[in-house]
CSV table of C-alpha atoms and ligand atoms in Angstrom, one decimal:
chain,number,residue,atom,x,y,z
A,1,MET,CA,119.9,102.5,34.9
A,2,THR,CA,120.8,102.6,31.2
A,3,SER,CA,119.7,99.3,29.9
A,4,GLY,CA,117.6,98.9,26.8
A,5,LYS,CA,114.0,97.7,27.0
A,6,ASN,CA,113.7,94.9,29.6
A,7,GLY,CA,117.5,94.6,29.5
A,8,ARG,CA,117.2,92.9,26.0
A,9,THR,CA,119.6,93.7,23.3
A,10,ASP,CA,118.5,95.0,19.9
A,11,GLN,CA,121.4,94.7,17.5
A,12,THR,CA,119.0,94.7,14.6
A,13,ASN,CA,117.8,98.2,15.3
A,14,PRO,CA,120.7,100.3,16.5
A,15,GLY,CA,120.1,103.8,17.8
A,16,ARG,CA,120.9,106.8,15.5
A,17,VAL,CA,122.0,110.4,16.1
A,18,ALA,CA,121.3,113.2,13.5
A,19,PHE,CA,122.7,116.7,13.7
A,20,LEU,CA,120.3,119.4,12.7
A,21,ASP,CA,119.7,123.1,12.9
A,22,GLY,CA,117.0,123.3,15.5
A,23,ARG,CA,114.6,126.2,16.2
A,24,GLY,CA,116.2,129.6,16.1
A,25,GLU,CA,118.9,127.8,14.1
A,26,LEU,CA,120.4,126.5,17.3
A,27,PRO,CA,122.3,123.3,16.9
A,28,MET,CA,120.4,120.2,18.0
A,29,LEU,CA,120.7,116.4,18.1
A,30,LYS,CA,117.9,114.1,17.2
A,31,VAL,CA,118.2,110.7,18.7
A,32,SER,CA,116.2,107.8,17.4
A,33,THR,CA,116.0,104.3,19.0
A,34,ALA,CA,113.8,101.3,18.4
A,35,TRP,CA,111.5,102.6,21.3
A,36,SER,CA,111.7,106.3,21.3
A,37,THR,CA,112.9,109.6,19.9
A,38,ALA,CA,114.6,112.5,21.7
A,39,GLU,CA,115.8,116.0,20.8
A,40,ILE,CA,118.6,117.7,22.6
A,41,TYR,CA,119.9,121.3,22.1
A,42,LEU,CA,123.6,122.1,22.8
A,43,GLN,CA,122.3,125.3,24.4
A,44,GLY,CA,121.8,124.2,28.0
A,45,ALA,CA,122.4,120.5,27.0
A,46,HIS,CA,118.7,120.9,27.0
A,47,VAL,CA,116.5,117.9,26.2
A,48,THR,CA,113.4,119.4,24.6
A,49,HIS,CA,111.7,116.2,23.6
A,50,PHE,CA,111.4,112.6,24.6
A,51,GLY,CA,108.6,110.4,23.5
A,52,LYS,CA,108.1,106.7,23.2
A,53,LYS,CA,106.6,105.3,19.9
A,54,ASN,CA,102.8,105.3,19.9
A,55,GLU,CA,102.7,107.4,23.1
A,56,PRO,CA,102.2,111.2,23.6
A,57,PRO,CA,105.4,113.0,24.4
A,58,LEU,CA,106.6,112.6,28.0
A,59,LEU,CA,108.0,116.1,28.1
A,60,PHE,CA,106.1,119.4,27.7
A,61,LEU,CA,107.6,122.2,25.6
A,62,SER,CA,105.9,125.6,25.4
A,63,GLN,CA,104.7,126.8,22.1
A,64,CYS,CA,105.9,130.2,23.2
A,65,SER,CA,109.5,129.2,24.2
A,66,ARG,CA,112.3,131.3,23.0
A,67,PHE,CA,115.0,129.6,21.0
A,68,ALA,CA,117.8,132.1,21.0
A,69,ASP,CA,121.4,132.4,22.1
A,70,GLY,CA,121.7,132.9,25.9
A,71,GLN,CA,117.9,132.6,26.5
A,72,PRO,CA,116.5,129.7,28.5
A,73,ILE,CA,114.2,127.3,26.7
A,74,ARG,CA,110.7,126.9,28.3
A,75,GLY,CA,109.9,123.2,28.8
A,76,GLY,CA,111.8,119.9,28.4
A,77,ILE,CA,114.6,119.6,30.9
A,78,PRO,CA,116.6,122.7,31.9
A,79,VAL,CA,119.8,121.8,33.7
A,80,ILE,CA,119.9,124.0,36.8
A,81,PHE,CA,123.4,124.6,38.1
A,82,PRO,CA,125.3,125.9,40.1
A,83,TRP,CA,122.4,127.6,42.0
A,84,PHE,CA,118.7,127.1,42.1
A,85,GLY,CA,116.2,130.0,42.2
A,86,ALA,CA,117.1,133.6,42.6
A,87,ARG,CA,120.6,134.8,43.6
A,88,GLU,CA,121.1,138.5,44.4
A,89,GLY,CA,122.6,140.3,41.4
A,90,LEU,CA,122.7,137.1,39.4
A,91,GLY,CA,120.2,135.4,37.0
A,92,GLN,CA,117.7,132.9,38.2
A,93,HIS,CA,118.6,129.1,38.2
A,94,GLY,CA,122.3,129.5,37.4
A,95,PHE,CA,124.1,129.8,34.1
A,96,ALA,CA,124.3,126.2,32.9
A,97,ARG,CA,120.9,126.3,31.2
A,98,VAL,CA,121.9,129.2,28.9
A,99,LYS,CA,125.4,128.1,27.9
A,100,ALA,CA,126.2,126.2,24.7
A,101,TRP,CA,127.6,122.9,26.0
A,102,GLU,CA,130.3,121.0,24.2
A,103,LEU,CA,129.4,117.7,22.6
A,104,LYS,CA,132.0,115.3,23.9
A,105,GLU,CA,130.8,111.9,22.5
A,106,PHE,CA,127.8,109.9,21.5
A,107,ALA,CA,127.6,106.2,21.4
A,108,PRO,CA,124.9,103.9,20.1
A,109,ALA,CA,125.2,100.8,22.3
A,110,PRO,CA,124.7,97.1,21.4
A,111,ASP,CA,121.5,97.1,23.5
A,112,GLY,CA,119.9,99.7,21.1
A,113,SER,CA,120.2,102.6,23.5
A,114,VAL,CA,122.2,105.8,22.6
A,115,SER,CA,124.2,107.9,25.1
A,116,VAL,CA,125.3,111.4,24.5
A,117,ARG,CA,127.8,113.2,26.7
A,118,PHE,CA,128.0,117.0,27.0
A,119,ARG,CA,130.5,119.2,29.0
A,120,LEU,CA,129.8,122.6,30.3
A,121,PRO,CA,132.4,125.0,28.8
A,122,ASP,CA,134.6,127.4,30.8
A,123,CYS,CA,132.8,130.7,31.2
A,124,PRO,CA,133.4,133.9,33.1
A,125,GLU,CA,130.5,133.2,35.5
A,126,ALA,CA,132.3,130.0,36.7
A,127,SER,CA,135.3,132.0,38.0
A,128,ALA,CA,133.3,133.1,41.0
A,129,PHE,CA,133.4,129.5,42.2
A,130,SER,CA,136.3,127.1,43.0
A,131,PRO,CA,137.3,125.2,39.9
A,132,PHE,CA,134.9,122.4,38.8
A,133,SER,CA,133.9,120.4,35.7
A,134,VAL,CA,130.4,119.3,34.8
A,135,ASP,CA,129.5,116.4,32.4
A,136,TYR,CA,126.0,115.5,31.5
A,137,ILE,CA,125.2,112.2,30.0
A,138,VAL,CA,121.8,111.6,28.4
A,139,THR,CA,120.9,108.0,27.5
A,140,VAL,CA,117.9,107.3,25.3
A,141,SER,CA,116.1,103.9,25.3
A,142,ASP,CA,112.6,102.9,26.3
A,143,SER,CA,113.3,105.4,29.2
A,144,LEU,CA,115.3,108.6,29.5
A,145,ASN,CA,118.3,108.4,31.7
A,146,LEU,CA,120.1,111.5,32.9
A,147,GLU,CA,123.4,111.8,34.8
A,148,LEU,CA,124.9,115.1,35.9
A,149,LEU,CA,128.5,114.5,37.0
A,150,VAL,CA,130.1,117.4,38.9
A,151,THR,CA,133.8,117.2,39.9
A,152,ASN,CA,135.5,119.6,42.3
A,153,LYS,CA,138.9,120.3,40.7
A,154,SER,CA,140.2,122.3,43.6
A,155,GLU,CA,143.0,120.6,45.8
A,156,THR,CA,142.1,122.7,48.8
A,157,ASP,CA,138.6,124.1,48.8
A,158,GLU,CA,135.1,122.7,49.1
A,159,PHE,CA,132.8,123.3,46.1
A,160,VAL,CA,129.3,124.2,47.3
A,161,PHE,CA,126.5,124.2,44.7
A,162,GLU,CA,122.9,123.3,44.0
A,163,ASN,CA,121.7,121.2,41.0
A,164,CYS,CA,118.3,120.4,39.6
A,165,LEU,CA,117.0,118.6,36.5
A,166,HIS,CA,113.9,120.9,36.1
A,167,THR,CA,111.7,118.5,34.2
A,168,TYR,CA,108.5,119.7,32.5
A,169,PHE,CA,106.1,116.8,32.0
A,170,GLU,CA,103.2,116.8,29.5
A,171,VAL,CA,99.9,115.9,31.1
A,172,SER,CA,96.4,115.5,29.7
A,173,SER,CA,95.0,118.1,32.0
A,174,ILE,CA,96.3,119.5,35.3
A,175,ASN,CA,92.9,118.5,36.8
A,176,GLY,CA,93.4,114.9,35.8
A,177,ILE,CA,96.7,114.1,37.5
A,178,SER,CA,98.0,113.2,40.9
A,179,ILE,CA,101.5,113.1,42.2
A,180,SER,CA,102.5,110.5,44.7
A,181,GLY,CA,105.7,109.6,46.7
A,182,LEU,CA,105.9,112.7,48.9
A,183,LYS,CA,103.6,112.0,51.8
A,184,GLY,CA,105.1,112.9,55.1
A,185,VAL,CA,107.9,115.0,53.5
A,186,THR,CA,108.7,118.5,54.8
A,187,TYR,CA,108.5,121.2,52.1
A,188,LEU,CA,109.0,124.9,51.7
A,189,ASP,CA,106.0,126.6,50.1
A,190,LYS,CA,107.3,129.3,47.9
A,191,VAL,CA,103.8,130.6,47.2
A,192,VAL,CA,103.5,131.4,50.9
A,193,ASN,CA,106.9,133.0,51.4
A,194,PHE,CA,108.8,129.7,51.9
A,195,ALA,CA,106.5,128.6,54.8
A,196,GLN,CA,107.6,125.2,56.1
A,197,LYS,CA,104.9,122.6,55.8
A,198,THR,CA,104.4,118.8,55.8
A,199,GLU,CA,102.8,117.0,52.9
A,200,ASN,CA,99.7,115.1,54.1
A,201,ASP,CA,98.5,113.7,50.8
A,202,ASN,CA,99.3,110.4,49.3
A,203,ALA,CA,98.1,111.7,45.9
A,204,ILE,CA,98.7,115.4,45.5
A,205,ARG,CA,96.2,117.2,43.3
A,206,ILE,CA,96.8,120.7,41.8
A,207,SER,CA,94.1,123.3,41.6
A,208,SER,CA,96.0,126.6,42.1
A,209,GLU,CA,99.6,127.8,41.8
A,210,VAL,CA,102.0,125.3,43.3
A,211,ASP,CA,105.7,126.0,43.9
A,212,ARG,CA,107.1,123.7,46.5
A,213,ILE,CA,110.6,122.5,47.5
A,214,TYR,CA,110.3,119.0,49.1
A,215,LEU,CA,113.5,118.3,51.2
A,216,ASN,CA,115.3,115.2,52.2
A,217,THR,CA,113.3,113.0,49.8
A,218,PRO,CA,115.4,110.5,47.9
A,219,GLY,CA,112.5,108.3,46.8
A,220,THR,CA,110.7,107.7,43.5
A,221,VAL,CA,107.9,110.1,42.6
A,222,GLU,CA,105.0,109.1,40.3
A,223,ILE,CA,102.5,111.1,38.2
A,224,VAL,CA,99.3,109.3,37.5
A,225,ASP,CA,97.5,110.8,34.5
A,226,SER,CA,94.0,109.4,34.2
A,227,GLY,CA,93.3,111.3,31.0
A,228,LEU,CA,96.3,109.8,29.1
A,229,LYS,CA,95.9,106.6,31.1
A,230,ARG,CA,99.6,106.8,31.8
A,231,ARG,CA,101.9,106.5,34.9
A,232,ILE,CA,105.1,108.5,34.8
A,233,ARG,CA,107.9,107.4,37.1
A,234,VAL,CA,110.7,109.6,38.3
A,235,GLU,CA,113.5,107.5,39.9
A,236,LYS,CA,116.6,109.1,41.2
A,237,GLN,CA,119.9,108.7,42.9
A,238,ALA,CA,122.0,111.3,44.8
A,239,SER,CA,119.0,113.7,44.8
A,240,LEU,CA,117.5,114.8,48.1
A,241,SER,CA,115.1,117.4,46.8
A,242,THR,CA,112.0,117.3,44.6
A,243,VAL,CA,110.5,120.5,43.4
A,244,VAL,CA,106.8,120.6,42.2
A,245,TRP,CA,105.8,123.6,40.1
A,246,ASN,CA,102.7,124.7,38.2
A,247,PRO,CA,102.4,128.4,37.6
A,248,TRP,CA,98.6,128.4,37.2
A,249,VAL,CA,96.7,131.3,35.7
A,250,ALA,CA,98.2,134.6,36.9
A,251,LYS,CA,101.8,133.6,36.7
A,252,ALA,CA,101.3,132.0,33.3
A,253,GLN,CA,100.0,135.3,32.0
A,254,GLN,CA,103.1,137.1,33.4
A,255,MET,CA,105.6,134.8,31.6
A,256,PRO,CA,106.3,136.0,28.1
A,257,ASP,CA,107.6,132.6,26.9
A,258,PHE,CA,104.7,130.6,28.2
A,259,GLY,CA,101.1,130.4,26.8
A,260,ASN,CA,98.3,131.7,28.9
A,261,GLU,CA,96.5,128.3,29.0
A,262,GLU,CA,99.6,126.1,28.9
A,263,TYR,CA,99.6,125.6,32.7
A,264,GLU,CA,96.7,123.2,32.0
A,265,ARG,CA,98.9,120.7,30.2
A,266,MET,CA,102.1,120.6,32.2
A,267,VAL,CA,103.6,119.9,35.6
A,268,CYS,CA,107.2,120.2,36.7
A,269,VAL,CA,108.5,117.5,39.0
A,270,GLU,CA,112.2,118.4,39.4
A,271,SER,CA,115.0,116.3,40.9
A,272,GLY,CA,118.1,117.7,42.5
A,273,ASN,CA,119.7,119.1,45.6
A,274,VAL,CA,118.6,122.6,46.5
A,275,GLY,CA,118.4,124.8,49.6
A,276,SER,CA,119.5,123.0,52.7
A,277,ASN,CA,120.1,119.9,50.5
A,278,GLN,CA,122.8,121.8,48.6
A,279,ILE,CA,126.0,119.8,47.9
A,280,ARG,CA,129.3,120.4,49.7
A,281,LEU,CA,131.9,118.6,47.6
A,282,PRO,CA,135.3,118.1,49.2
A,283,PRO,CA,138.4,118.8,47.0
A,284,GLY,CA,138.9,116.3,44.3
A,285,GLU,CA,135.6,114.5,44.7
A,286,SER,CA,132.6,114.1,42.3
A,287,SER,CA,128.9,113.9,42.7
A,288,ARG,CA,126.6,112.1,40.3
A,289,LEU,CA,123.0,113.0,40.1
A,290,MET,CA,121.0,110.3,38.3
A,291,VAL,CA,117.4,110.5,37.1
A,292,LYS,CA,115.5,107.8,35.2
A,293,LEU,CA,112.2,108.9,33.6
A,294,SER,CA,109.9,106.1,32.4
A,295,SER,CA,106.2,105.6,31.7
A,296,GLU,CA,103.7,102.8,31.5
A,297,PRO,CA,100.0,102.5,30.7
A,298,LEU,CA,97.6,102.5,33.6
B,1,BG6,C1,110.8,126.5,39.6
B,1,BG6,C2,110.8,127.5,40.7
B,1,BG6,O1,111.8,125.5,39.8
B,1,BG6,O2,111.1,127.2,38.4
B,1,BG6,C3,109.8,128.6,40.4
B,1,BG6,O3,110.5,126.8,41.9
B,1,BG6,C4,110.0,129.2,39.1
B,1,BG6,O4,109.8,129.5,41.5
B,1,BG6,C5,110.1,128.1,38.0
B,1,BG6,O5,109.0,130.2,38.8
B,1,BG6,C6,110.4,128.7,36.6
B,1,BG6,O6,111.6,129.4,36.7
B,1,BG6,P1,112.1,130.2,35.4
B,1,BG6,O7,113.3,131.0,35.8
B,1,BG6,O8,112.4,129.1,34.3
B,1,BG6,O9,111.0,131.1,34.9
């Protein structure tokens, strides 16, 4: 899933990585390849930007996002781990998204792509779980390839967790898109107190708040954007859940780090394993969530 454009090599134009002070003076990596650019903050190992040359950015980033130590970034790809959603007495969506991850290595490859590997550092919150390690490998080429590798370090106990790559996509207008690949799938409708429903639509359109956890759905999801004349493809491995979220008007107004009108230009299509799809990892074993994000003209 990590090859360069059409599998061709591009030794004349190797990928590059620059280290910068990002917004809020948080450390950030800027990756450039022959086909694309990406920006990744160490805080949360958070990809805040991916865009192909001569194409609008693939990822949405809120103009109102905080960029501060220990605060989640609004937009891009928050890494949600080890739990999704609310947990009693604990923060929403786990702690991985607000920790400063370690940069382990980066490698411009002969095919012109660049891979960057991060590791979640030890932290007090992790001690509530059996011992684990988490690596996150981001590969930038003509597509964006993400791998979240979780290893259970215990010799005796299962490690039970949820994970999710909470991807915010930039769209021309929420009225001008449809989402396909989920027809017939059972979902929990969080807007209606987690009511269980079945998706009837081939092409899902959004015209009010949407917050849905689609379960047992390993397949590819596509966003067709008639305004940008672009098809976004979300391909995944070892992910059984897809979450679709748009806060719409009232919720947008309640979020301090999100503009009142920004719901018009974004949609989240998130890939992971949440709720009844949570992962039960036997001692010593690893799970590798892989997501490939790509786009093509309509
Ligand atoms: C989605 C959830 O994944 O994330 C929503 O399904 C939630 O319920 C949204 O509102 C944003 O969460 P947060 O914590 O980043 O505001």
